[in-house]
Every structure is written in structure tokens, then in C-alpha cells.
Coordinates of C-alpha atoms in Angstrom, one line a residue:
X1 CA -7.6 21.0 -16.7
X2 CA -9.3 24.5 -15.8
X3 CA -7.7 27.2 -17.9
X4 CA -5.3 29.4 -16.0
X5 CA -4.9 33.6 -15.9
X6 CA -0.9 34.1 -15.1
X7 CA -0.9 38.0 -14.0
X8 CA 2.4 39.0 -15.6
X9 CA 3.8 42.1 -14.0
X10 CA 6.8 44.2 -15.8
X11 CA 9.5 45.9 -14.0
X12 CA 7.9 48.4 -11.8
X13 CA 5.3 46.2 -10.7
X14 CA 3.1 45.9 -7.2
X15 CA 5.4 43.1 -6.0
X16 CA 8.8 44.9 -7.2
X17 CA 7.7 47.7 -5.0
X18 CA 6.6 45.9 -2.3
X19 CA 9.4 43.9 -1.5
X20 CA 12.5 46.0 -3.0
X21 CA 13.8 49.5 -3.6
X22 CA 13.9 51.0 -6.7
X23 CA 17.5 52.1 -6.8
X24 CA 18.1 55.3 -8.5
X25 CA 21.6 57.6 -9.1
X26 CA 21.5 61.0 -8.7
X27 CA 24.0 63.7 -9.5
X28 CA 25.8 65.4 -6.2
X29 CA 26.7 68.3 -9.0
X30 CA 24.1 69.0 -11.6
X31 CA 25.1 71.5 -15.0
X32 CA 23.1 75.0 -13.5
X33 CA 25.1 74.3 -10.1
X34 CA 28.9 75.8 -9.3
X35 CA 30.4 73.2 -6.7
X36 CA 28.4 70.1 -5.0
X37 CA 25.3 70.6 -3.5
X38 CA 25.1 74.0 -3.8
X39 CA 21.8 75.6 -1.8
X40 CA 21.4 71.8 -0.8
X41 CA 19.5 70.8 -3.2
X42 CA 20.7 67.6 -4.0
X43 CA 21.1 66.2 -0.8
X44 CA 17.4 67.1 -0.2
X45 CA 16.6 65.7 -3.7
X46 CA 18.5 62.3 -1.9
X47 CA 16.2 62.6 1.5
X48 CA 13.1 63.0 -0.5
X49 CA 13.1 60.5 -2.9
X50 CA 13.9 57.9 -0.3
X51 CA 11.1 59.3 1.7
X52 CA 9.7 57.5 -1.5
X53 CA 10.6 54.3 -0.6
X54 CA 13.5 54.8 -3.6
X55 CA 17.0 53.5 -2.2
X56 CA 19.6 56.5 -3.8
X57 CA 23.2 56.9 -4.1
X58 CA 25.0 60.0 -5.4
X59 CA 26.8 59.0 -8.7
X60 CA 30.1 59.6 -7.9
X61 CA 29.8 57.3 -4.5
X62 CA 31.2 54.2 -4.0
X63 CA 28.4 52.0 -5.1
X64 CA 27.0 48.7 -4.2
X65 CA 28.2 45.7 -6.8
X66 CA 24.7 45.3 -8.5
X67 CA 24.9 48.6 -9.8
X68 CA 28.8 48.8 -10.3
X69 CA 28.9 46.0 -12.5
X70 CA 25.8 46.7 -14.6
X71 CA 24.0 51.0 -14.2
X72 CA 20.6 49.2 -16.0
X73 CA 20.1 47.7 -12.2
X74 CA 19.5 51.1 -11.6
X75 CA 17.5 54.6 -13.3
X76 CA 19.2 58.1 -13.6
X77 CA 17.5 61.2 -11.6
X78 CA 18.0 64.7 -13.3
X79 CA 17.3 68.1 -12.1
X80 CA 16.6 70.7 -14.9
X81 CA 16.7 74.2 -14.2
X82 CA 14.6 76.7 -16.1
X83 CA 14.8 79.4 -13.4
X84 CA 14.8 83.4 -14.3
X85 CA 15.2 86.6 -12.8
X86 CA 11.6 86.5 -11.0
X87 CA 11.2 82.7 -10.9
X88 CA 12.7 79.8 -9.7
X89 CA 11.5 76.8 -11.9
X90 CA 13.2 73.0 -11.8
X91 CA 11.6 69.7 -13.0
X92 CA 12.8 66.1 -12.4
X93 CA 13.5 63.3 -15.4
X94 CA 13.7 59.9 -14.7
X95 CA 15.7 57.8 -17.6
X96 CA 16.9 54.5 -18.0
X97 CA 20.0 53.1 -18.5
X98 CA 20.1 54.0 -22.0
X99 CA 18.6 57.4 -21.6
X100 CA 14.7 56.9 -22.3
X101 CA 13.0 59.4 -20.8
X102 CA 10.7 57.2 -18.4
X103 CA 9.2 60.3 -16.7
X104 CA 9.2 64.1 -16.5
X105 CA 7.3 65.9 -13.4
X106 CA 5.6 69.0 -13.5
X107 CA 7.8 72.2 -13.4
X108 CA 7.6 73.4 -10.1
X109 CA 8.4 76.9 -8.9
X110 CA 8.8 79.2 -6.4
X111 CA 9.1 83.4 -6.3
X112 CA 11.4 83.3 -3.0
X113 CA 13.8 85.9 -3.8
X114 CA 16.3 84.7 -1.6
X115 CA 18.0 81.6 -4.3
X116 CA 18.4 79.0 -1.8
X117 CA 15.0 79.1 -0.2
X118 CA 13.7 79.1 -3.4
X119 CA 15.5 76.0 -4.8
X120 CA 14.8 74.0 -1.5
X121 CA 11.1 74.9 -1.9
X122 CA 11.3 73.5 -5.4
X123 CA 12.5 70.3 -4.2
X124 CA 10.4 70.0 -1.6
X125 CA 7.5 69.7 -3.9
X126 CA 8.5 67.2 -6.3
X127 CA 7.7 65.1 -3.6
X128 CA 4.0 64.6 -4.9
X129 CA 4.9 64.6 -8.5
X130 CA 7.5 61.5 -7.8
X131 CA 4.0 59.4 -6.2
X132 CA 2.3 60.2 -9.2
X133 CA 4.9 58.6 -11.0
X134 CA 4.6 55.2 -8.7
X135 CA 1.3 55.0 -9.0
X136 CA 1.3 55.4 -12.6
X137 CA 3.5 52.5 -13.1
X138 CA 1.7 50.6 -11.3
X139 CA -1.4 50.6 -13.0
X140 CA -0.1 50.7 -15.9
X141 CA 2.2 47.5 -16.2
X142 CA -0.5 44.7 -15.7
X143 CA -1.2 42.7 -18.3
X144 CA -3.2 39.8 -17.9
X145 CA -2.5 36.8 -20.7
X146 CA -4.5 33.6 -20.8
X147 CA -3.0 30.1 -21.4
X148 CA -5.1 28.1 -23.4
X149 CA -6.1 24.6 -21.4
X150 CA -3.3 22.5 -21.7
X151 CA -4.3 19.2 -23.6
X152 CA -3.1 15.9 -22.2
X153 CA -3.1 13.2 -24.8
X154 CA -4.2 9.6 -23.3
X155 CA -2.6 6.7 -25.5
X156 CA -5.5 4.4 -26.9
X157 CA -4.8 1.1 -25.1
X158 CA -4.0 -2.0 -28.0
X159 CA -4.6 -4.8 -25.2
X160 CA -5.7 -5.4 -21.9
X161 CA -4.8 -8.2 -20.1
X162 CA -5.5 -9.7 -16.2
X163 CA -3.5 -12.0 -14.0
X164 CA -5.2 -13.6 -10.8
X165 CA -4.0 -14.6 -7.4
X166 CA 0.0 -13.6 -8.4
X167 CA 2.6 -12.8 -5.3
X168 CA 5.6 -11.2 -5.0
X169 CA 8.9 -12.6 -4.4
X170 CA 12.2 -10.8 -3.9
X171 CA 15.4 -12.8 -4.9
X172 CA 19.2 -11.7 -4.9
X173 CA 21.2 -13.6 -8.0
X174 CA 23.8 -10.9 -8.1
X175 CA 21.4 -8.0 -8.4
X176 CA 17.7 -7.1 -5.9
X177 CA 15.3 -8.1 -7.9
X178 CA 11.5 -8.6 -7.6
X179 CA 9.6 -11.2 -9.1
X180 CA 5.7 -11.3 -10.2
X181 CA 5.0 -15.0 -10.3
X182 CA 1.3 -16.5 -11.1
X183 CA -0.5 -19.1 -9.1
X184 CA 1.6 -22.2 -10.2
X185 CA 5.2 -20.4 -9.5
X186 CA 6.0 -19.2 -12.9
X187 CA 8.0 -15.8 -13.3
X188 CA 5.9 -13.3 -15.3
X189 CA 7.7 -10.6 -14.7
X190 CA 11.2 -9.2 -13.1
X191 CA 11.5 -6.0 -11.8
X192 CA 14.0 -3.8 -10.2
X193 CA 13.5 -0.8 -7.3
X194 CA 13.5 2.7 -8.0
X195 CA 13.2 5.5 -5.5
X196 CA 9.6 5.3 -5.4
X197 CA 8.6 2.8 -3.4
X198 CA 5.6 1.6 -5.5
X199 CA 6.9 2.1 -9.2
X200 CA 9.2 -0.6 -10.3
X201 CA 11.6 -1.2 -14.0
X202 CA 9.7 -4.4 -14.9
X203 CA 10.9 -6.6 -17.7
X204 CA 10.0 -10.0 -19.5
X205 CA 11.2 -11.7 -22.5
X206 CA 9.9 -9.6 -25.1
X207 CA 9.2 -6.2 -23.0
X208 CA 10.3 -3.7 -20.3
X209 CA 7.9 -1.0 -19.3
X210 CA 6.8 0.7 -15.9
X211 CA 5.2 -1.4 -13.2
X212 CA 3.0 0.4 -10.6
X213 CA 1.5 -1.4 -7.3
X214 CA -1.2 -0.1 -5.3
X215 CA -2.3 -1.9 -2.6
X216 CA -3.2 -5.8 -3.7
X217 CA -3.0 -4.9 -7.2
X218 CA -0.2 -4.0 -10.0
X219 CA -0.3 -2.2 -13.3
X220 CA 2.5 -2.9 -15.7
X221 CA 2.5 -0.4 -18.7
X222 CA 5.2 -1.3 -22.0
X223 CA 4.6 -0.7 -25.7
X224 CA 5.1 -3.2 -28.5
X225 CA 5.8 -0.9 -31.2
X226 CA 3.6 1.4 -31.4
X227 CA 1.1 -0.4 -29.4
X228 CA 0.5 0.6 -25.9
X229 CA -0.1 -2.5 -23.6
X230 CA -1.5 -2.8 -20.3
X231 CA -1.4 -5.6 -17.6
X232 CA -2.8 -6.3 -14.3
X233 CA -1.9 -8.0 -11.8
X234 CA -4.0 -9.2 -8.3
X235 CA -1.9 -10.2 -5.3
X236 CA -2.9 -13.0 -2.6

């Protein structure tokens, strides 16, 4: 068997971006602001990360089940302020449901007097900074680990053994059953169906094993012990 590379990608994988959002919460009221999206920030905050391909509900929403019943389905978005009388100056966190810092941007800033235009300008570009933050975890969650070959051991065959010129005979004595009789009529084996048409429960006297037919021949496989035993059968 050729050994086998499984590509094992963590949670903000290529195929976890691909085919779903990342879901992330985002306060409609952060600590620097008076009332709810004051100077519009976080409702911009909202359009651009899901310009991002990031699906985002406000934290004190009504929010879908997944995230409801467990917040880990989902990461935290924070906005800190740093801004002073000349500057306006935010940066954007990213943290986990138990509040590891998973990613800081760069402070951005702006010198617009005017508050609002300069908040909304501050926003607007941590729009590259969150891509930089995609692609990083993209690259950086692939870890390739090799399985060794896996090792399939054959059982040593104790005996060998050939029948010539058998047939098969179905009787009904109160159960279907199959017989394997030899040349002159004698039962050597009974076996019983199972869903596959070609493997049979096959019994004698002193063994029951697994009977296999292909075409005008038969294998039946048993163990005696720890001997493994092998019969073969040709059909008429």
C-alpha cells in the first residue's frame, strides 16, 4: 500500500473559507463611544468586514442558534481608540471565545478635524489590514503529516486442500441451505446466504469458516485452532 500525505487543515483553513463564513460579533456600542453607533462607525465596521466575506451580527442582536447556544462558534471584533487632540487613531482585535488575542491590525489614523469624518476614514482602512489577517491564516494553518504504510498481515496457510468436479445443490429442510457435494453425491459442505451473493456461512462437522465462489470455482477459508485452512473447490 503506497504511503499516504492527509493535508490536515485547522480552523481557518482554505476550505473553511471557501465554503463558509467566518462569523464574527461586533459591539453596536464600544467603551470610547456615548450612545450606539455614534459617527457610524460601527455599522461601517459591520459593512466592511462582510465586504470580507465575514458573516457579522451586532452583539446585542437576536442571534442565530449556533452562536446562541455556544459564542466559541463565533470570534469577538473590538475597536480601540487611541485618538488625541490632533489625531484620530483606532485599531481592530480579533479574540476568541475565551479572549486570546488572535489578531491586532495596524493603528490607523486620520488628521480630519471634523470627528466623524475622521473615525469613518479610520474604518475605512482597516479594510486592508483585515485581508492581511485572512491571508495569514491561511498560510499558516497547513500542516502536512505522513501516515506510515499501513501493514496488512497475511495468515501463513497450515493446509491446502482441492476438491474436483463438485456441484451445487440448494435444499430446504426447514432452513435455505446450499450444499457442496463431490463427484459421488456426498455433502462436504453446508452453507447458508448472506447478502453478498457470492460469500456464503459454510459449515461441516468439525468447522465453519467463510466460503467464497467465483465463477466455477470456490474458496472455503476456517481455522482449526490456530491453524488457518484453505479449501478449493471446482464446479462442473
Amino acid at each position: 500500500m503506497k504511503k499516504i500525505s492527509f493535508l490536515l487543515i485547522a480552523l481557518f483553513s482554505i476550505v473553511s473559507f471557501a465554503q463558509k463564513k467566518q462569523i464574527i460579533l461586533i459591539s453596536s456600542k464600544y467603551d470610547f463611544q456615548n450612545e450606539k453607533n455614534s459617527y457610524n462607525i460601527n455599522n461601517m465596521l459591520k459593512a466592511i468586514l462582510t465586504s470580507n466575506n465575514y458573516q457579522v451580527y451586532f452583539d446585542d442582536e437576536i442571534l442565530p442558534m449556533e452562536i446562541a447556544q455556544n459564542r466559541c462558534n463565533a470570534l469577538t471584533g473590538i475597536l480601540v481608540d487611541n485618538s488625541n487632540l490632533l489625531l484620530t487613531k483606532i485599531k481592530l482585535q480579533i479574540k476568541d471565545c475565551q479572549n486570546n488575542l488572535l489578531f491586532e491590525s495596524a493603528e490607523v489614523k486620520s488628521r480630519e478635524k471634523d470627528i466623524q469624518t475622521g473615525f469613518m476614514e479610520c474604518v475605512k482602512l482597516l479594510s486592508p489590514e483585515i485581508k492581511k489577517y485572512k491571508a495569514s491564516l491561511i498560510q499558516k494553518k497547513e500542516v502536512v503529516i505522513e501516515t506510515p504504510p499501513e501493514i496488512i498481515e497475511t495468515p501463513k496457510v497450515s493446509e491446502f486442500k482441492t476438491y474436483l468436479n463438485c456441484s451445487f445443490k440448494e435444499v430446504f429442510n426447514g432452513f435455505h441451505v446450499t450444499e457442496v457435494r463431490d463427484s459421488n453425491g456426498l455433502v462436504l459442505l453446508s452453507m447458508q446466504k448472506t447478502k453478498n451473493p457470492v460469500i456464503f456461512i459454510a459449515s461441516r462437522e468439525n468447522a465453519t469458516g467463510v466460503f467464497t465462489k467465483t465463477g466455477n470455482k470456490g474458496i472455503f477459508e476456517y481455522y482449526i485452532g490456530d491453524n488457518y485452512m484453505i479449501e478449493e473447490f471446482s464446479f462442473n
